[in-house]
Amino acid sequence: RSKIRIALDGPAAAGKSTIAKVLAEELGFIYIDTGAMYRTLTYKAIQLKIDVENEKELSNLLLNTLIELIPGAKGQRVFLDGQEVTEKIRSNEVTSQVSMVAKHKTVRDEMVKRQQKLVEDGGIVMDGRDIGTHVIPDAEIKVFMLASVEERARRRFEDHKKQGIKSSLETLQKEIEERDFLDSTRAASPLQKAEDAVELDTTSMNIEEVVKTILHLVDTRG
Ligand code: C5P
């Protein structure tokens, strides 16, 4: 269990961040949520009324934007140009537009460059859509997490209920389906299982079982 790199990819609400957090804790690794980086840029673009279709403006904006991911006691905290935006980037408004921002090649190139810097020292669990395919193509462990869309919507619904956020199962399922469609059909590094990733369908698995399965991969790798 030296300072390896674990790449966790998969569609929206597949439980990647939940699993990544537990794994990082168990292994004493750092957890990096790359979705938060795309969400933060999207949040800033919305504030500045920048069109999410305008690739040039968005990539210029990113070059002038500081995004910091800071590990905290309750998980990763996110800072945009020095201001905390941890909660703000989870809003419906950001969620519904982030895939439009994330589809642009020049935006992705800069994000990937920043993400690769973050993993230089190893000892990380990184989750996203293109980690195993583009960010860390030589990661020691690659997992592609799946679950049925119904199950993913149900889990998100339960999360929201616990946090006191009102939502409907139907709307959540539609939002997840739309985002998956955009993320897997874009030209620039679409959501895709890396050839050498282990596919894990978690539809009927609980958190403990998923974590155990991945820890087993870590212990028996090579
Ligand atoms: O992981 P999360 O659902 O927070 O990601 C939000 C969005 O950011 C995704 O739907 C996708 O459009 C984009 N994303 C991406 N590549 C990543 C991580 C996230 O395109 N590595």
mmCIF file of C-alpha atoms and ligand atoms in Angstrom:
data_model
loop_
_atom_site.group_PDB
_atom_site.id
_atom_site.type_symbol
_atom_site.label_atom_id
_atom_site.label_comp_id
_atom_site.label_asym_id
_atom_site.label_seq_id
_atom_site.Cartn_x
_atom_site.Cartn_y
_atom_site.Cartn_z
ATOM 1 C CA ARG A 1 0.000 0.000 0.000
ATOM 2 C CA SER A 2 2.711 2.418 -0.957
ATOM 3 C CA LYS A 3 1.749 5.792 -2.329
ATOM 4 C CA ILE A 4 -0.228 4.480 -5.261
ATOM 5 C CA ARG A 5 -2.815 6.340 -7.339
ATOM 6 C CA ILE A 6 -6.414 5.136 -7.481
ATOM 7 C CA ALA A 7 -8.563 6.379 -10.384
ATOM 8 C CA LEU A 8 -12.317 6.174 -9.869
ATOM 9 C CA ASP A 9 -14.557 6.941 -12.830
ATOM 10 C CA GLY A 10 -18.203 6.431 -13.684
ATOM 11 C CA PRO A 11 -21.506 8.141 -14.451
ATOM 12 C CA ALA A 12 -23.232 10.722 -12.247
ATOM 13 C CA ALA A 13 -24.292 9.705 -8.744
ATOM 14 C CA ALA A 14 -22.687 6.260 -8.957
ATOM 15 C CA GLY A 15 -21.303 6.711 -5.432
ATOM 16 C CA LYS A 16 -17.782 7.605 -6.518
ATOM 17 C CA SER A 17 -17.221 10.380 -3.988
ATOM 18 C CA THR A 18 -18.688 8.385 -1.086
ATOM 19 C CA ILE A 19 -16.405 5.456 -1.842
ATOM 20 C CA ALA A 20 -13.387 7.644 -2.593
ATOM 21 C CA LYS A 21 -13.686 9.368 0.793
ATOM 22 C CA VAL A 22 -13.825 6.088 2.716
ATOM 23 C CA LEU A 23 -10.956 4.605 0.710
ATOM 24 C CA ALA A 24 -8.788 7.676 1.252
ATOM 25 C CA GLU A 25 -9.481 7.520 4.983
ATOM 26 C CA GLU A 26 -8.671 3.790 5.193
ATOM 27 C CA LEU A 27 -5.459 4.164 3.233
ATOM 28 C CA GLY A 28 -4.339 7.498 4.676
ATOM 29 C CA PHE A 29 -4.483 8.941 1.158
ATOM 30 C CA ILE A 30 -5.722 12.290 -0.127
ATOM 31 C CA TYR A 31 -9.096 12.400 -1.864
ATOM 32 C CA ILE A 32 -9.405 14.647 -4.913
ATOM 33 C CA ASP A 33 -12.851 15.346 -6.400
ATOM 34 C CA THR A 34 -12.248 16.620 -9.943
ATOM 35 C CA GLY A 35 -15.971 17.239 -10.525
ATOM 36 C CA ALA A 36 -15.676 20.013 -7.932
ATOM 37 C CA MET A 37 -13.174 21.801 -10.183
ATOM 38 C CA TYR A 38 -15.570 21.834 -13.163
ATOM 39 C CA ARG A 39 -18.400 22.864 -10.835
ATOM 40 C CA THR A 40 -16.354 25.758 -9.449
ATOM 41 C CA LEU A 41 -15.573 27.136 -12.902
ATOM 42 C CA THR A 42 -19.262 26.758 -13.819
ATOM 43 C CA TYR A 43 -20.286 28.638 -10.675
ATOM 44 C CA LYS A 44 -17.959 31.519 -11.531
ATOM 45 C CA ALA A 45 -19.164 31.613 -15.156
ATOM 46 C CA ILE A 46 -22.776 31.841 -13.983
ATOM 47 C CA GLN A 47 -21.900 34.695 -11.587
ATOM 48 C CA LEU A 48 -20.201 36.573 -14.432
ATOM 49 C CA LYS A 49 -22.981 35.732 -16.897
ATOM 50 C CA ILE A 50 -20.576 34.048 -19.286
ATOM 51 C CA ASP A 51 -22.266 31.874 -21.899
ATOM 52 C CA VAL A 52 -21.523 28.195 -21.204
ATOM 53 C CA GLU A 53 -21.159 27.657 -24.969
ATOM 54 C CA ASN A 54 -18.376 30.249 -25.269
ATOM 55 C CA GLU A 55 -15.240 28.092 -25.133
ATOM 56 C CA LYS A 56 -12.776 30.945 -25.572
ATOM 57 C CA GLU A 57 -14.205 33.045 -22.753
ATOM 58 C CA LEU A 58 -14.463 30.040 -20.458
ATOM 59 C CA SER A 59 -10.892 28.936 -20.983
ATOM 60 C CA ASN A 60 -9.635 32.499 -20.523
ATOM 61 C CA LEU A 61 -11.692 32.686 -17.357
ATOM 62 C CA LEU A 62 -10.124 29.452 -16.085
ATOM 63 C CA LEU A 63 -6.615 30.811 -16.649
ATOM 64 C CA ASN A 64 -7.539 33.667 -14.297
ATOM 65 C CA THR A 65 -9.191 31.462 -11.707
ATOM 66 C CA LEU A 66 -7.718 29.908 -8.594
ATOM 67 C CA ILE A 67 -9.425 26.664 -7.567
ATOM 68 C CA GLU A 68 -8.241 25.094 -4.316
ATOM 69 C CA LEU A 69 -9.306 21.721 -2.966
ATOM 70 C CA ILE A 70 -8.487 21.501 0.730
ATOM 71 C CA PRO A 71 -8.937 18.264 2.672
ATOM 72 C CA GLY A 72 -11.005 18.941 5.814
ATOM 73 C CA ALA A 73 -12.489 16.952 8.690
ATOM 74 C CA LYS A 74 -15.868 16.706 6.934
ATOM 75 C CA GLY A 75 -14.419 15.996 3.500
ATOM 76 C CA GLN A 76 -12.944 18.178 0.853
ATOM 77 C CA ARG A 77 -13.533 21.953 1.017
ATOM 78 C CA VAL A 78 -13.496 24.000 -2.156
ATOM 79 C CA PHE A 79 -12.214 27.563 -2.568
ATOM 80 C CA LEU A 80 -12.719 29.830 -5.561
ATOM 81 C CA ASP A 81 -10.257 32.733 -5.720
ATOM 82 C CA GLY A 82 -9.862 32.417 -1.939
ATOM 83 C CA GLN A 83 -13.596 32.258 -1.088
ATOM 84 C CA GLU A 84 -15.207 29.049 0.130
ATOM 85 C CA VAL A 85 -17.773 27.635 -2.345
ATOM 86 C CA THR A 86 -18.038 24.056 -1.009
ATOM 87 C CA GLU A 87 -21.851 24.135 -0.751
ATOM 88 C CA LYS A 88 -22.574 26.642 -3.498
ATOM 89 C CA ILE A 89 -21.170 24.436 -6.267
ATOM 90 C CA ARG A 90 -23.760 21.726 -5.463
ATOM 91 C CA SER A 91 -26.760 23.876 -6.441
ATOM 92 C CA ASN A 92 -29.201 22.719 -9.121
ATOM 93 C CA GLU A 93 -28.185 25.674 -11.249
ATOM 94 C CA VAL A 94 -24.544 24.587 -11.313
ATOM 95 C CA THR A 95 -25.435 20.894 -11.688
ATOM 96 C CA SER A 96 -27.601 21.578 -14.724
ATOM 97 C CA GLN A 97 -24.887 23.560 -16.550
ATOM 98 C CA VAL A 98 -21.610 21.932 -15.551
ATOM 99 C CA SER A 99 -21.614 19.394 -18.400
ATOM 100 C CA MET A 100 -21.812 22.220 -20.946
ATOM 101 C CA VAL A 101 -18.746 23.895 -19.430
ATOM 102 C CA ALA A 102 -16.877 20.581 -19.123
ATOM 103 C CA LYS A 103 -17.310 19.621 -22.778
ATOM 104 C CA HIS A 104 -14.842 22.237 -24.083
ATOM 105 C CA LYS A 105 -11.450 20.842 -25.062
ATOM 106 C CA THR A 106 -9.347 23.855 -23.998
ATOM 107 C CA VAL A 107 -11.099 23.961 -20.613
ATOM 108 C CA ARG A 108 -10.421 20.243 -20.129
ATOM 109 C CA ASP A 109 -6.759 20.539 -21.169
ATOM 110 C CA GLU A 110 -6.125 23.132 -18.457
ATOM 111 C CA MET A 111 -8.091 21.172 -15.825
ATOM 112 C CA VAL A 112 -6.198 17.963 -16.639
ATOM 113 C CA LYS A 113 -2.877 19.830 -16.354
ATOM 114 C CA ARG A 114 -3.838 21.064 -12.881
ATOM 115 C CA GLN A 115 -5.098 17.628 -11.836
ATOM 116 C CA GLN A 116 -1.884 15.947 -12.966
ATOM 117 C CA LYS A 117 0.093 18.332 -10.726
ATOM 118 C CA LEU A 118 -2.085 17.301 -7.779
ATOM 119 C CA VAL A 119 -1.281 13.605 -8.187
ATOM 120 C CA GLU A 120 2.479 13.909 -8.691
ATOM 121 C CA ASP A 121 3.337 12.591 -5.229
ATOM 122 C CA GLY A 122 0.890 9.668 -5.270
ATOM 123 C CA GLY A 123 -1.087 8.491 -2.259
ATOM 124 C CA ILE A 124 -4.333 9.741 -3.760
ATOM 125 C CA VAL A 125 -7.821 8.629 -4.666
ATOM 126 C CA MET A 126 -9.124 10.761 -7.530
ATOM 127 C CA ASP A 127 -12.659 10.597 -8.879
ATOM 128 C CA GLY A 128 -14.176 11.951 -12.074
ATOM 129 C CA ARG A 129 -15.035 10.934 -15.627
ATOM 130 C CA ASP A 130 -11.662 10.788 -17.429
ATOM 131 C CA ILE A 131 -9.200 9.963 -14.652
ATOM 132 C CA GLY A 132 -8.294 6.468 -15.860
ATOM 133 C CA THR A 133 -8.365 7.467 -19.527
ATOM 134 C CA HIS A 134 -6.651 10.894 -19.541
ATOM 135 C CA VAL A 135 -5.585 12.307 -16.182
ATOM 136 C CA ILE A 136 -3.700 9.258 -14.815
ATOM 137 C CA PRO A 137 -3.550 6.749 -17.685
ATOM 138 C CA ASP A 138 -0.863 4.841 -15.748
ATOM 139 C CA ALA A 139 -2.737 4.714 -12.415
ATOM 140 C CA GLU A 140 -1.927 1.617 -10.342
ATOM 141 C CA ILE A 141 -5.660 0.987 -9.747
ATOM 142 C CA LYS A 142 -8.518 1.944 -12.042
ATOM 143 C CA VAL A 143 -12.142 1.317 -11.181
ATOM 144 C CA PHE A 144 -15.174 2.126 -13.306
ATOM 145 C CA MET A 145 -18.213 2.306 -11.029
ATOM 146 C CA LEU A 146 -21.684 1.641 -12.391
ATOM 147 C CA ALA A 147 -25.198 1.361 -11.003
ATOM 148 C CA SER A 148 -28.615 1.407 -12.628
ATOM 149 C CA VAL A 149 -30.014 4.899 -13.180
ATOM 150 C CA GLU A 150 -32.989 4.084 -10.928
ATOM 151 C CA GLU A 151 -30.680 3.107 -8.083
ATOM 152 C CA ARG A 152 -28.504 6.191 -8.590
ATOM 153 C CA ALA A 153 -31.549 8.476 -8.519
ATOM 154 C CA ARG A 154 -32.803 6.701 -5.394
ATOM 155 C CA ARG A 155 -29.465 7.178 -3.597
ATOM 156 C CA ARG A 156 -29.317 10.862 -4.556
ATOM 157 C CA PHE A 157 -32.919 11.236 -3.346
ATOM 158 C CA GLU A 158 -32.023 9.746 0.045
ATOM 159 C CA ASP A 159 -28.970 12.038 0.307
ATOM 160 C CA HIS A 160 -31.127 15.065 -0.381
ATOM 161 C CA LYS A 161 -33.721 13.941 2.148
ATOM 162 C CA LYS A 162 -31.045 13.641 4.825
ATOM 163 C CA GLN A 163 -29.772 17.130 3.990
ATOM 164 C CA GLY A 164 -33.288 18.544 4.066
ATOM 165 C CA ILE A 165 -33.272 19.368 0.340
ATOM 166 C CA LYS A 166 -36.637 18.877 -1.377
ATOM 167 C CA SER A 167 -36.439 16.964 -4.658
ATOM 168 C CA SER A 168 -38.423 14.462 -6.690
ATOM 169 C CA LEU A 169 -37.157 11.063 -7.734
ATOM 170 C CA GLU A 170 -38.345 11.701 -11.271
ATOM 171 C CA THR A 171 -36.527 15.018 -11.657
ATOM 172 C CA LEU A 172 -33.335 13.554 -10.192
ATOM 173 C CA GLN A 173 -33.408 10.631 -12.590
ATOM 174 C CA LYS A 174 -33.924 12.969 -15.541
ATOM 175 C CA GLU A 175 -31.061 15.231 -14.447
ATOM 176 C CA ILE A 176 -28.730 12.238 -14.062
ATOM 177 C CA GLU A 177 -29.684 10.848 -17.476
ATOM 178 C CA GLU A 178 -29.151 14.188 -19.204
ATOM 179 C CA ARG A 179 -25.747 14.698 -17.612
ATOM 180 C CA ASP A 180 -24.619 11.151 -18.468
ATOM 181 C CA PHE A 181 -25.724 11.673 -22.053
ATOM 182 C CA LEU A 182 -23.750 14.921 -22.423
ATOM 183 C CA ASP A 183 -20.701 13.535 -20.605
ATOM 184 C CA SER A 184 -20.524 10.342 -22.669
ATOM 185 C CA THR A 185 -21.226 11.874 -26.081
ATOM 186 C CA ARG A 186 -18.878 14.896 -25.983
ATOM 187 C CA ALA A 187 -15.884 14.811 -28.347
ATOM 188 C CA ALA A 188 -13.200 15.735 -25.787
ATOM 189 C CA SER A 189 -12.368 12.900 -23.380
ATOM 190 C CA PRO A 190 -15.895 11.554 -22.938
ATOM 191 C CA LEU A 191 -16.973 9.452 -19.993
ATOM 192 C CA GLN A 192 -15.605 6.037 -20.875
ATOM 193 C CA LYS A 193 -14.267 2.990 -19.100
ATOM 194 C CA ALA A 194 -10.498 2.726 -19.516
ATOM 195 C CA GLU A 195 -9.566 -0.531 -21.197
ATOM 196 C CA ASP A 196 -7.670 -1.708 -18.144
ATOM 197 C CA ALA A 197 -10.206 -0.516 -15.547
ATOM 198 C CA VAL A 198 -12.074 -2.954 -13.341
ATOM 199 C CA GLU A 199 -15.811 -2.539 -13.828
ATOM 200 C CA LEU A 200 -17.846 -2.565 -10.642
ATOM 201 C CA ASP A 201 -21.641 -2.612 -10.758
ATOM 202 C CA THR A 202 -22.729 -1.419 -7.324
ATOM 203 C CA THR A 203 -26.507 -1.555 -7.913
ATOM 204 C CA SER A 204 -26.970 -4.203 -5.238
ATOM 205 C CA MET A 205 -23.845 -3.533 -3.164
ATOM 206 C CA ASN A 206 -23.563 -1.419 -0.036
ATOM 207 C CA ILE A 207 -20.722 1.019 0.716
ATOM 208 C CA GLU A 208 -18.834 -1.491 2.841
ATOM 209 C CA GLU A 209 -18.903 -4.137 0.119
ATOM 210 C CA VAL A 210 -17.649 -1.720 -2.542
ATOM 211 C CA VAL A 211 -14.843 -0.466 -0.301
ATOM 212 C CA LYS A 212 -13.832 -4.041 0.571
ATOM 213 C CA THR A 213 -13.734 -5.006 -3.105
ATOM 214 C CA ILE A 214 -11.475 -2.090 -4.015
ATOM 215 C CA LEU A 215 -9.195 -2.603 -1.001
ATOM 216 C CA HIS A 216 -8.839 -6.198 -2.141
ATOM 217 C CA LEU A 217 -7.756 -4.930 -5.576
ATOM 218 C CA VAL A 218 -5.206 -2.671 -3.877
ATOM 219 C CA ASP A 219 -3.781 -5.560 -1.821
ATOM 220 C CA THR A 220 -3.596 -8.029 -4.700
ATOM 221 C CA ARG A 221 -2.575 -5.718 -7.528
ATOM 222 C CA GLY A 222 0.223 -6.633 -9.845
HETATM 223 O O1 C5P B 1 -18.506 14.382 -10.240
HETATM 224 P P1 C5P B 1 -19.554 15.447 -10.441
HETATM 225 O O2 C5P B 1 -20.923 14.866 -10.690
HETATM 226 O O3 C5P B 1 -19.562 16.476 -9.375
HETATM 227 O O4 C5P B 1 -19.098 16.169 -11.786
HETATM 228 C C1 C5P B 1 -19.825 17.228 -12.318
HETATM 229 C C2 C5P B 1 -19.607 17.299 -13.827
HETATM 230 O O5 C5P B 1 -18.268 17.685 -14.120
HETATM 231 C C3 C5P B 1 -19.816 16.016 -14.612
HETATM 232 O O6 C5P B 1 -21.183 15.789 -14.934
HETATM 233 C C4 C5P B 1 -18.972 16.267 -15.856
HETATM 234 O O7 C5P B 1 -19.662 17.056 -16.793
HETATM 235 C C5 C5P B 1 -17.814 17.082 -15.322
HETATM 236 N N1 C5P B 1 -16.616 16.295 -15.048
HETATM 237 C C6 C5P B 1 -15.806 15.968 -16.109
HETATM 238 N N2 C5P B 1 -14.624 15.319 -15.880
HETATM 239 C C7 C5P B 1 -14.257 14.985 -14.641
HETATM 240 C C8 C5P B 1 -15.085 15.273 -13.541
HETATM 241 C C9 C5P B 1 -16.288 15.915 -13.782
HETATM 242 O O8 C5P B 1 -16.136 16.258 -17.245
HETATM 243 N N3 C5P B 1 -13.072 14.380 -14.451
#
